mmCIF file of C-alpha atoms in Angstrom:
data_model
loop_
_atom_site.group_PDB
_atom_site.id
_atom_site.type_symbol
_atom_site.label_atom_id
_atom_site.label_comp_id
_atom_site.label_asym_id
_atom_site.label_seq_id
_atom_site.Cartn_x
_atom_site.Cartn_y
_atom_site.Cartn_z
ATOM 1 C CA MET A 9 54.229 22.978 316.581
ATOM 2 C CA ALA A 10 56.156 20.130 317.539
ATOM 3 C CA TYR A 11 59.357 18.851 315.643
ATOM 4 C CA PRO A 12 61.961 15.901 315.540
ATOM 5 C CA THR A 13 65.522 16.391 316.761
ATOM 6 C CA GLY A 14 68.056 18.131 315.031
ATOM 7 C CA VAL A 15 68.887 21.389 313.419
ATOM 8 C CA LEU A 16 65.983 22.609 311.126
ATOM 9 C CA ALA A 17 65.979 22.444 307.199
ATOM 10 C CA SER A 18 65.500 25.365 305.135
ATOM 11 C CA GLN A 19 61.755 24.322 304.769
ATOM 12 C CA GLN A 20 61.084 24.488 308.457
ATOM 13 C CA ILE A 21 62.607 27.899 308.350
ATOM 14 C CA GLU A 22 60.296 28.578 305.738
ATOM 15 C CA ALA A 23 57.422 27.627 307.973
ATOM 16 C CA MET A 24 58.438 29.351 311.156
ATOM 17 C CA ILE A 25 58.104 31.969 309.242
ATOM 18 C CA ALA A 26 54.923 31.832 307.992
ATOM 19 C CA ALA A 27 54.299 31.035 311.800
ATOM 20 C CA GLY A 28 55.220 34.352 313.067
ATOM 21 C CA ALA A 29 58.458 32.186 314.989
ATOM 22 C CA ILE A 30 60.049 34.469 312.606
ATOM 23 C CA ASP A 31 59.098 38.169 312.183
ATOM 24 C CA ALA A 32 61.227 40.123 308.923
ATOM 25 C CA PRO A 33 60.327 41.937 305.809
ATOM 26 C CA PRO A 34 59.653 39.227 302.831
ATOM 27 C CA LEU A 35 62.765 37.152 302.394
ATOM 28 C CA ALA A 36 65.766 38.066 299.614
ATOM 29 C CA PRO A 37 66.890 35.833 297.079
ATOM 30 C CA ASP A 38 68.757 32.498 298.774
ATOM 31 C CA GLN A 39 68.791 34.015 301.972
ATOM 32 C CA VAL A 40 67.201 30.705 304.088
ATOM 33 C CA GLN A 41 70.418 28.241 303.373
ATOM 34 C CA PRO A 42 70.017 24.937 303.914
ATOM 35 C CA ALA A 43 69.915 24.308 307.560
ATOM 36 C CA SER A 44 70.205 28.708 308.051
ATOM 37 C CA LEU A 45 68.862 31.640 307.004
ATOM 38 C CA ASP A 46 70.971 34.350 306.392
ATOM 39 C CA LEU A 47 70.328 37.686 308.707
ATOM 40 C CA ARG A 48 70.379 41.297 307.109
ATOM 41 C CA LEU A 49 71.900 44.959 307.928
ATOM 42 C CA GLY A 50 69.364 47.325 309.106
ATOM 43 C CA SER A 51 69.677 51.032 308.516
ATOM 44 C CA VAL A 52 71.729 52.023 311.313
ATOM 45 C CA ALA A 53 74.604 51.507 313.090
ATOM 46 C CA TYR A 54 76.207 52.777 316.610
ATOM 47 C CA ARG A 55 79.377 53.487 316.924
ATOM 48 C CA VAL A 56 80.001 51.756 321.099
ATOM 49 C CA ARG A 57 83.133 52.399 322.645
ATOM 50 C CA ALA A 58 83.900 48.201 323.762
ATOM 51 C CA SER A 59 82.068 45.114 322.994
ATOM 52 C CA PHE A 60 79.446 45.426 325.964
ATOM 53 C CA LEU A 61 76.804 42.353 326.393
ATOM 54 C CA PRO A 62 73.449 43.622 327.876
ATOM 55 C CA GLY A 63 73.022 40.568 330.877
ATOM 56 C CA ALA A 64 69.836 38.766 332.205
ATOM 57 C CA GLY A 65 67.223 40.986 332.224
ATOM 58 C CA ARG A 66 68.123 43.747 330.391
ATOM 59 C CA GLY A 67 67.213 45.092 326.925
ATOM 60 C CA LEU A 68 70.193 45.704 325.228
ATOM 61 C CA THR A 69 68.560 49.768 323.928
ATOM 62 C CA ASP A 70 69.250 49.595 327.157
ATOM 63 C CA ARG A 71 72.209 49.779 327.696
ATOM 64 C CA LEU A 72 73.663 52.075 324.816
ATOM 65 C CA SER A 73 73.082 55.164 325.745
ATOM 66 C CA GLU A 74 76.160 53.474 328.835
ATOM 67 C CA PHE A 75 78.856 53.106 325.585
ATOM 68 C CA GLU A 76 76.690 55.027 322.284
ATOM 69 C CA MET A 77 79.713 57.713 320.940
ATOM 70 C CA HIS A 78 77.222 58.300 317.997
ATOM 71 C CA ARG A 79 75.384 56.714 315.316
ATOM 72 C CA ILE A 80 74.708 56.211 311.544
ATOM 73 C CA ASP A 81 72.145 56.341 309.227
ATOM 74 C CA LEU A 82 73.408 53.351 306.280
ATOM 75 C CA THR A 83 70.379 54.194 303.861
ATOM 76 C CA ASP A 84 73.265 54.921 301.567
ATOM 77 C CA GLY A 85 76.114 53.375 302.559
ATOM 78 C CA ALA A 86 78.871 53.939 305.334
ATOM 79 C CA VAL A 87 82.382 52.442 306.391
ATOM 80 C CA LEU A 88 82.764 50.600 309.026
ATOM 81 C CA GLU A 89 86.321 51.164 310.161
ATOM 82 C CA LYS A 90 88.969 48.876 310.923
ATOM 83 C CA GLY A 91 89.232 48.462 314.500
ATOM 84 C CA ALA A 92 85.751 49.884 316.077
ATOM 85 C CA VAL A 93 82.948 48.465 317.898
ATOM 86 C CA TYR A 94 79.918 48.605 316.545
ATOM 87 C CA LEU A 95 75.823 47.236 316.811
ATOM 88 C CA VAL A 96 72.821 47.174 314.315
ATOM 89 C CA PRO A 97 70.788 45.989 315.006
ATOM 90 C CA LEU A 98 69.090 43.569 312.193
ATOM 91 C CA GLN A 99 65.770 42.934 310.199
ATOM 92 C CA GLU A 100 64.759 39.752 311.576
ATOM 93 C CA THR A 101 63.151 39.417 315.126
ATOM 94 C CA LEU A 102 62.812 36.793 316.543
ATOM 95 C CA ALA A 103 59.643 34.406 319.112
ATOM 96 C CA LEU A 104 61.064 31.139 319.114
ATOM 97 C CA PRO A 105 58.699 28.609 321.138
ATOM 98 C CA ALA A 106 59.700 26.521 324.235
ATOM 99 C CA GLY A 107 61.429 23.796 322.379
ATOM 100 C CA LEU A 108 64.055 25.907 320.276
ATOM 101 C CA SER A 109 66.939 27.458 320.491
ATOM 102 C CA ALA A 110 68.958 29.075 318.169
ATOM 103 C CA VAL A 111 73.581 29.221 317.811
ATOM 104 C CA ALA A 112 74.830 32.081 314.855
ATOM 105 C CA ASN A 113 78.291 32.801 313.146
ATOM 106 C CA ALA A 114 79.891 34.647 311.017
ATOM 107 C CA LYS A 115 78.721 34.022 306.810
ATOM 108 C CA SER A 116 81.431 32.251 305.429
ATOM 109 C CA SER A 117 82.679 35.174 303.427
ATOM 110 C CA THR A 118 82.101 37.359 306.654
ATOM 111 C CA GLY A 119 84.779 35.212 308.113
ATOM 112 C CA ARG A 120 87.331 35.000 305.683
ATOM 113 C CA LEU A 121 87.865 39.644 306.230
ATOM 114 C CA ASP A 122 88.328 39.047 309.093
ATOM 115 C CA LEU A 123 85.167 40.861 309.907
ATOM 116 C CA LEU A 124 84.212 39.228 313.556
ATOM 117 C CA THR A 125 80.591 39.395 313.603
ATOM 118 C CA ARG A 126 78.595 38.380 316.645
ATOM 119 C CA THR A 127 74.220 38.270 317.426
ATOM 120 C CA VAL A 128 72.854 39.739 320.927
ATOM 121 C CA THR A 129 69.942 39.339 322.287
ATOM 122 C CA ASP A 130 69.092 41.557 324.767
ATOM 123 C CA GLY A 131 69.262 39.536 327.857
ATOM 124 C CA GLY A 132 72.282 38.337 326.374
ATOM 125 C CA THR A 133 74.299 36.560 328.478
ATOM 126 C CA GLU A 134 76.289 35.186 325.165
ATOM 127 C CA PHE A 135 77.290 35.558 321.913
ATOM 128 C CA ASP A 136 75.738 34.012 319.307
ATOM 129 C CA ARG A 137 73.366 31.502 321.197
ATOM 130 C CA ILE A 138 69.834 32.114 321.218
ATOM 131 C CA ALA A 139 67.788 30.410 323.746
ATOM 132 C CA PRO A 140 64.844 28.673 324.082
ATOM 133 C CA GLY A 141 61.709 30.603 323.618
ATOM 134 C CA TYR A 142 63.562 34.048 323.066
ATOM 135 C CA HIS A 143 61.191 36.527 321.631
ATOM 136 C CA GLY A 144 62.747 39.944 320.977
ATOM 137 C CA PRO A 145 65.150 41.384 318.286
ATOM 138 C CA LEU A 146 68.606 40.227 316.610
ATOM 139 C CA TYR A 147 71.116 43.077 316.973
ATOM 140 C CA ALA A 148 75.177 42.596 315.280
ATOM 141 C CA GLU A 149 78.547 42.714 316.716
ATOM 142 C CA ILE A 150 80.629 44.076 313.665
ATOM 143 C CA CYS A 151 84.091 44.688 314.591
ATOM 144 C CA PRO A 152 86.172 45.016 311.390
ATOM 145 C CA ARG A 153 89.736 43.739 311.860
ATOM 146 C CA SER A 154 91.921 43.447 308.945
ATOM 147 C CA PHE A 155 90.069 45.618 306.650
ATOM 148 C CA SER A 156 87.514 48.660 306.509
ATOM 149 C CA VAL A 157 84.163 47.854 304.927
ATOM 150 C CA LEU A 158 81.788 49.912 303.163
ATOM 151 C CA VAL A 159 78.203 48.386 303.974
ATOM 152 C CA ARG A 160 73.846 48.665 303.371
ATOM 153 C CA PRO A 161 70.986 47.528 304.928
ATOM 154 C CA GLY A 162 70.128 44.342 303.815
ATOM 155 C CA MET A 163 73.369 42.893 303.759
ATOM 156 C CA ARG A 164 74.315 40.389 304.941
ATOM 157 C CA LEU A 165 77.032 39.150 307.350
ATOM 158 C CA ASN A 166 75.774 36.534 309.810
ATOM 159 C CA GLN A 167 73.088 33.863 310.021
ATOM 160 C CA ILE A 168 71.488 31.261 312.238
ATOM 161 C CA ARG A 169 69.901 28.305 312.853
ATOM 162 C CA PHE A 170 68.103 26.198 314.992
ATOM 163 C CA ARG A 171 68.098 23.136 316.627
ATOM 164 C CA ALA A 172 64.938 21.262 318.200
ATOM 165 C CA GLY A 173 67.064 19.401 321.210
ATOM 166 C CA GLU A 174 71.099 17.671 321.389
ATOM 167 C CA ALA A 175 71.510 17.065 318.001
ATOM 168 C CA VAL A 176 74.937 16.478 318.241
ATOM 169 C CA LEU A 177 76.311 13.285 316.712
ATOM 170 C CA GLU A 178 78.558 11.630 320.186
ATOM 171 C CA ASP A 179 82.394 10.791 318.772
ATOM 172 C CA ASP A 180 80.698 6.616 318.895
ATOM 173 C CA ALA A 181 77.904 7.413 316.309
ATOM 174 C CA LEU A 182 80.592 10.038 314.401
ATOM 175 C CA ARG A 183 82.863 6.512 313.782
ATOM 176 C CA ASP A 184 79.861 5.186 312.415
ATOM 177 C CA LEU A 185 78.426 7.298 310.447
ATOM 178 C CA HIS A 186 81.716 7.800 308.548
ATOM 179 C CA ALA A 187 82.513 3.617 307.770
ATOM 180 C CA HIS A 188 79.439 4.151 305.910
ATOM 181 C CA THR A 189 80.255 7.669 304.201
ATOM 182 C CA PRO A 190 82.992 8.319 304.521
ATOM 183 C CA LEU A 191 83.282 12.510 305.764
ATOM 184 C CA VAL A 192 86.922 12.698 304.829
ATOM 185 C CA ASP A 193 89.203 12.100 301.386
ATOM 186 C CA GLY A 194 92.489 9.987 304.532
ATOM 187 C CA THR A 195 92.032 8.487 308.390
ATOM 188 C CA ALA A 196 89.594 9.731 309.540
ATOM 189 C CA VAL A 197 90.877 11.800 313.622
ATOM 190 C CA ILE A 198 88.158 11.743 316.219
ATOM 191 C CA ASP A 199 88.393 12.364 319.213
ATOM 192 C CA ASP A 200 85.140 15.417 320.095
ATOM 193 C CA GLY A 201 84.271 16.261 316.192
ATOM 194 C CA LEU A 202 86.173 14.744 313.891
ATOM 195 C CA GLY A 203 90.010 16.473 313.142
ATOM 196 C CA PHE A 204 90.667 18.134 310.654
ATOM 197 C CA SER A 205 94.466 19.488 309.379
ATOM 198 C CA VAL A 206 96.252 22.952 308.296
ATOM 199 C CA ASP A 207 98.210 22.303 304.725
ATOM 200 C CA LEU A 208 101.266 23.950 304.188
ATOM 201 C CA ARG A 209 103.125 21.373 301.191
ATOM 202 C CA PRO A 210 101.682 23.227 298.365
ATOM 203 C CA GLY A 211 101.324 21.538 295.178
ATOM 204 C CA ALA A 212 102.370 23.933 292.040
ATOM 205 C CA GLY A 213 104.021 26.274 292.981
ATOM 206 C CA ASN A 214 104.843 27.004 296.211
ATOM 207 C CA LEU A 215 101.422 29.162 298.213
ATOM 208 C CA VAL A 216 100.346 28.099 301.045
ATOM 209 C CA GLY A 217 97.658 30.711 302.005
ATOM 210 C CA TRP A 218 97.646 34.785 302.284
ATOM 211 C CA ARG A 219 98.491 36.928 304.894
ATOM 212 C CA ALA A 220 96.146 40.103 305.984
ATOM 213 C CA LYS A 221 98.160 43.997 304.392
ATOM 214 C CA PRO A 222 97.890 46.209 307.793
ATOM 215 C CA HIS A 223 97.513 49.496 304.948
ATOM 216 C CA SER A 224 94.593 48.570 303.301
ATOM 217 C CA GLY A 225 91.380 50.394 301.349
ATOM 218 C CA VAL A 226 87.697 50.247 302.564
ATOM 219 C CA ILE A 227 85.957 46.998 300.752
ATOM 220 C CA ASP A 228 82.597 47.702 299.425
ATOM 221 C CA LEU A 229 80.979 43.837 299.824
ATOM 222 C CA ASP A 230 79.018 44.104 297.183
ATOM 223 C CA ARG A 231 81.571 44.435 294.981
ATOM 224 C CA ILE A 232 82.279 40.502 293.838
ATOM 225 C CA GLY A 233 85.566 39.557 291.604
ATOM 226 C CA GLN A 234 86.589 43.239 291.677
ATOM 227 C CA TYR A 235 89.496 43.384 294.357
ATOM 228 C CA ALA A 236 92.892 42.423 293.170
ATOM 229 C CA PRO A 237 93.800 40.191 295.835
ATOM 230 C CA SER A 238 97.368 41.898 295.725
ATOM 231 C CA ASP A 239 95.693 45.015 296.828
ATOM 232 C CA PHE A 240 95.059 43.104 300.255
ATOM 233 C CA TRP A 241 96.539 40.710 301.096
ATOM 234 C CA GLU A 242 100.255 39.036 301.251
ATOM 235 C CA ALA A 243 101.312 35.401 299.432
ATOM 236 C CA ILE A 244 101.821 33.241 301.212
ATOM 237 C CA ARG A 245 105.142 30.713 300.741
ATOM 238 C CA THR A 246 106.501 28.456 301.068
ATOM 239 C CA ASP A 247 108.945 24.795 300.046
ATOM 240 C CA ARG A 248 109.683 23.955 304.285
ATOM 241 C CA GLN A 249 106.698 23.008 304.317
ATOM 242 C CA ARG A 250 105.689 25.167 307.977
ATOM 243 C CA ILE A 251 104.710 29.019 308.249
ATOM 244 C CA ILE A 252 105.879 31.637 311.179
ATOM 245 C CA LEU A 253 103.030 33.493 312.146
ATOM 246 C CA ASP A 254 103.050 36.986 313.247
ATOM 247 C CA PRO A 255 100.737 38.150 316.361
ATOM 248 C CA GLY A 256 97.938 39.879 315.478
ATOM 249 C CA ALA A 257 98.342 38.675 311.586
ATOM 250 C CA PHE A 258 94.954 37.247 309.919
ATOM 251 C CA TYR A 259 95.461 34.609 307.472
ATOM 252 C CA ILE A 260 93.295 32.091 305.929
ATOM 253 C CA LEU A 261 94.904 28.809 304.951
ATOM 254 C CA VAL A 262 93.116 26.057 303.881
ATOM 255 C CA SER A 263 92.869 22.468 305.402
ATOM 256 C CA ARG A 264 94.858 19.074 304.158
ATOM 257 C CA GLU A 265 91.976 16.995 304.037
ATOM 258 C CA ALA A 266 88.752 17.619 301.814
ATOM 259 C CA VAL A 267 85.484 17.534 303.702
ATOM 260 C CA THR A 268 82.038 15.665 303.161
ATOM 261 C CA ILE A 269 78.866 17.021 304.612
ATOM 262 C CA PRO A 270 76.136 14.344 305.017
ATOM 263 C CA PRO A 271 72.745 14.874 303.773
ATOM 264 C CA ALA A 272 71.179 14.918 306.605
ATOM 265 C CA PHE A 273 74.268 16.109 308.814
ATOM 266 C CA ALA A 274 74.797 19.358 308.330
ATOM 267 C CA ALA A 275 78.463 20.812 311.078
ATOM 268 C CA GLU A 276 80.147 23.601 312.733
ATOM 269 C CA MET A 277 83.758 24.719 312.822
ATOM 270 C CA ALA A 278 85.531 24.860 316.720
ATOM 271 C CA PRO A 279 88.614 25.382 317.862
ATOM 272 C CA TYR A 280 91.133 22.155 318.439
ATOM 273 C CA LEU A 281 92.930 22.513 321.264
ATOM 274 C CA ALA A 282 93.920 25.651 323.457
ATOM 275 C CA MET A 283 96.513 24.859 324.765
ATOM 276 C CA VAL A 284 97.776 23.464 320.906
ATOM 277 C CA GLY A 285 99.380 26.990 320.205
ATOM 278 C CA GLU A 286 99.007 30.866 320.362
ATOM 279 C CA PHE A 287 96.301 31.079 317.210
ATOM 280 C CA ARG A 288 92.847 30.892 316.771
ATOM 281 C CA VAL A 289 91.487 29.458 314.006
ATOM 282 C CA HIS A 290 87.585 29.804 312.797
ATOM 283 C CA TYR A 291 85.626 32.956 312.297
ATOM 284 C CA ALA A 292 82.212 31.609 309.825
ATOM 285 C CA GLY A 293 81.828 28.361 311.630
ATOM 286 C CA PHE A 294 78.770 26.495 309.678
ATOM 287 C CA PHE A 295 79.454 23.747 306.765
ATOM 288 C CA ASP A 296 75.584 23.091 305.964
ATOM 289 C CA PRO A 297 74.307 19.548 304.249
ATOM 290 C CA GLY A 298 75.549 19.078 301.003
ATOM 291 C CA PHE A 299 79.087 20.601 301.621
ATOM 292 C CA GLY A 300 81.298 18.412 299.838
ATOM 293 C CA HIS A 301 79.171 15.768 299.403
ATOM 294 C CA GLY A 302 79.764 14.505 295.616
ATOM 295 C CA THR A 303 82.889 16.306 294.948
ATOM 296 C CA PRO A 304 85.012 16.798 298.319
ATOM 297 C CA ALA A 305 86.219 20.519 299.406
ATOM 298 C CA ARG A 306 88.684 21.342 301.663
ATOM 299 C CA GLY A 307 88.044 23.669 304.784
ATOM 300 C CA VAL A 308 88.831 27.275 305.119
ATOM 301 C CA LEU A 309 90.610 27.834 307.534
ATOM 302 C CA GLU A 310 90.698 31.621 309.049
ATOM 303 C CA VAL A 311 93.777 31.967 311.620
ATOM 304 C CA ARG A 312 94.878 34.369 314.006
ATOM 305 C CA CYS A 313 97.572 34.549 315.920
ATOM 306 C CA HIS A 314 97.412 35.213 319.464
ATOM 307 C CA GLU A 315 100.603 36.938 322.815
ATOM 308 C CA ALA A 316 103.529 34.955 320.970
ATOM 309 C CA PRO A 317 105.079 33.852 316.972
ATOM 310 C CA PHE A 318 104.090 29.924 316.908
ATOM 311 C CA VAL A 319 105.628 28.158 313.651
ATOM 312 C CA LEU A 320 103.293 26.191 312.291
ATOM 313 C CA GLU A 321 104.268 22.926 310.104
ATOM 314 C CA HIS A 322 102.608 20.864 308.020
ATOM 315 C CA GLY A 323 99.839 17.710 308.692
ATOM 316 C CA GLN A 324 99.261 19.984 312.134
ATOM 317 C CA VAL A 325 95.631 19.215 313.997
ATOM 318 C CA VAL A 326 94.329 22.533 314.275
ATOM 319 C CA GLY A 327 89.848 22.286 314.763
ATOM 320 C CA ARG A 328 86.910 20.047 314.210
ATOM 321 C CA LEU A 329 83.966 19.446 313.133
ATOM 322 C CA VAL A 330 80.945 18.612 315.192
ATOM 323 C CA TYR A 331 78.269 17.531 313.100
ATOM 324 C CA GLU A 332 74.483 17.496 314.031
ATOM 325 C CA ARG A 333 71.432 15.441 312.814
ATOM 326 C CA MET A 334 69.490 17.644 310.901
ATOM 327 C CA SER A 335 66.025 17.253 311.988
ATOM 328 C CA GLU A 336 64.212 17.138 308.284
ATOM 329 C CA VAL A 337 67.076 16.182 304.692
ATOM 330 C CA PRO A 338 67.011 19.860 303.323
ATOM 331 C CA GLU A 339 65.256 19.623 300.015
ATOM 332 C CA THR A 340 67.555 22.113 298.540
ATOM 333 C CA LEU A 341 71.322 21.147 299.136
ATOM 334 C CA TYR A 342 74.676 23.120 299.482
ATOM 335 C CA GLY A 343 76.291 22.967 295.851
ATOM 336 C CA GLN A 344 72.550 22.395 293.855
ATOM 337 C CA ASP A 345 70.164 24.819 293.116
ATOM 338 C CA ILE A 346 71.617 27.982 295.755
ATOM 339 C CA ALA A 347 74.913 30.203 294.738
ATOM 340 C CA SER A 348 77.212 28.390 296.167
ATOM 341 C CA ASN A 349 80.534 30.684 296.004
ATOM 342 C CA TYR A 350 82.549 27.379 297.803
ATOM 343 C CA GLN A 351 81.708 24.620 296.483
ATOM 344 C CA GLY A 352 84.340 22.255 295.709
ATOM 345 C CA GLN A 353 87.040 24.444 297.342
ATOM 346 C CA GLY A 354 90.797 24.579 297.705
ATOM 347 C CA LEU A 355 92.364 27.457 299.035
ATOM 348 C CA LYS A 356 90.338 30.470 298.683
ATOM 349 C CA LEU A 357 89.541 33.597 300.030
ATOM 350 C CA SER A 358 86.290 35.507 300.134
ATOM 351 C CA LYS A 359 84.202 36.240 296.935
ATOM 352 C CA HIS A 360 85.186 40.357 296.343
ATOM 353 C CA PHE A 361 88.207 38.954 295.047
ATOM 354 C CA ALA A 362 89.134 38.224 291.558
ATOM 355 C CA ALA A 363 91.105 35.213 291.397
ATOM 356 C CA ASP A 364 94.569 35.610 291.470
#
């Protein structure tokens, strides 16, 4: 089947499943999102010595013997320890037609827990990138960075998008889109995508972000709204419109701009420039069609500082949104008739934490 150029919408993903291009057990509720498919953990995890890619022409399971330390049965739930690396076969497998490629990313709640999750394929030479025509299994590489987590089969930590052709909007097209449908609630900084900056000017009170505590308990990923933020996070407060990022620390911050993703488009968060500072922004990078549409929402920033302490100041550009055309407008948009935990969000921890 030929698809119009763009990111495939929910109804097209469902047609792929019906046609056998995606093989999976019966779908879970809400598994098909407006522009992506949630991927589910299988029943076993392999603890490995280090992250690795199989390499061209080599199967992942063929290389496990080089790196496997032990395997863990997830059937009744198991803890993935902070700082360790695991590989988990996913329940979904692919038989992509030649004209379709795919890209994967961590889900929003996964990224906000500093739970590094990447998708690996047989013969893979890159994480999270699946070549056109790929036939084979999918695996999740999972590395809990800040918190140990309790996982079970069927949990959804990452998601996948399917693309026909080249769908990215160049800057001129992005400026034209912004002129007709404002993408941010202020001046649009468009340079290789739509730039966004960090908000360190608090409104009521002086809370500007959260920093993960270095020693805390286990988070059961099935428990929603059950954990006290203070048990896992240190509140970051300032009246000076700047903070100093500590090397190795993980932060939840928020963008200054409220963002809109029109229904005929999707977006992906990408780092701005490596030269702007010693930190990385983003783990979970997909923005669905309809995000912020009618209810502008700011982007939550998942920030990890690298080698040196770094002063981050209010309004500093820290990332960009790369917009893509949809192949079709999704029948259901983000925030409409589906569970959308982060529509209309501001500074917000993952869904596992109670309102502070």
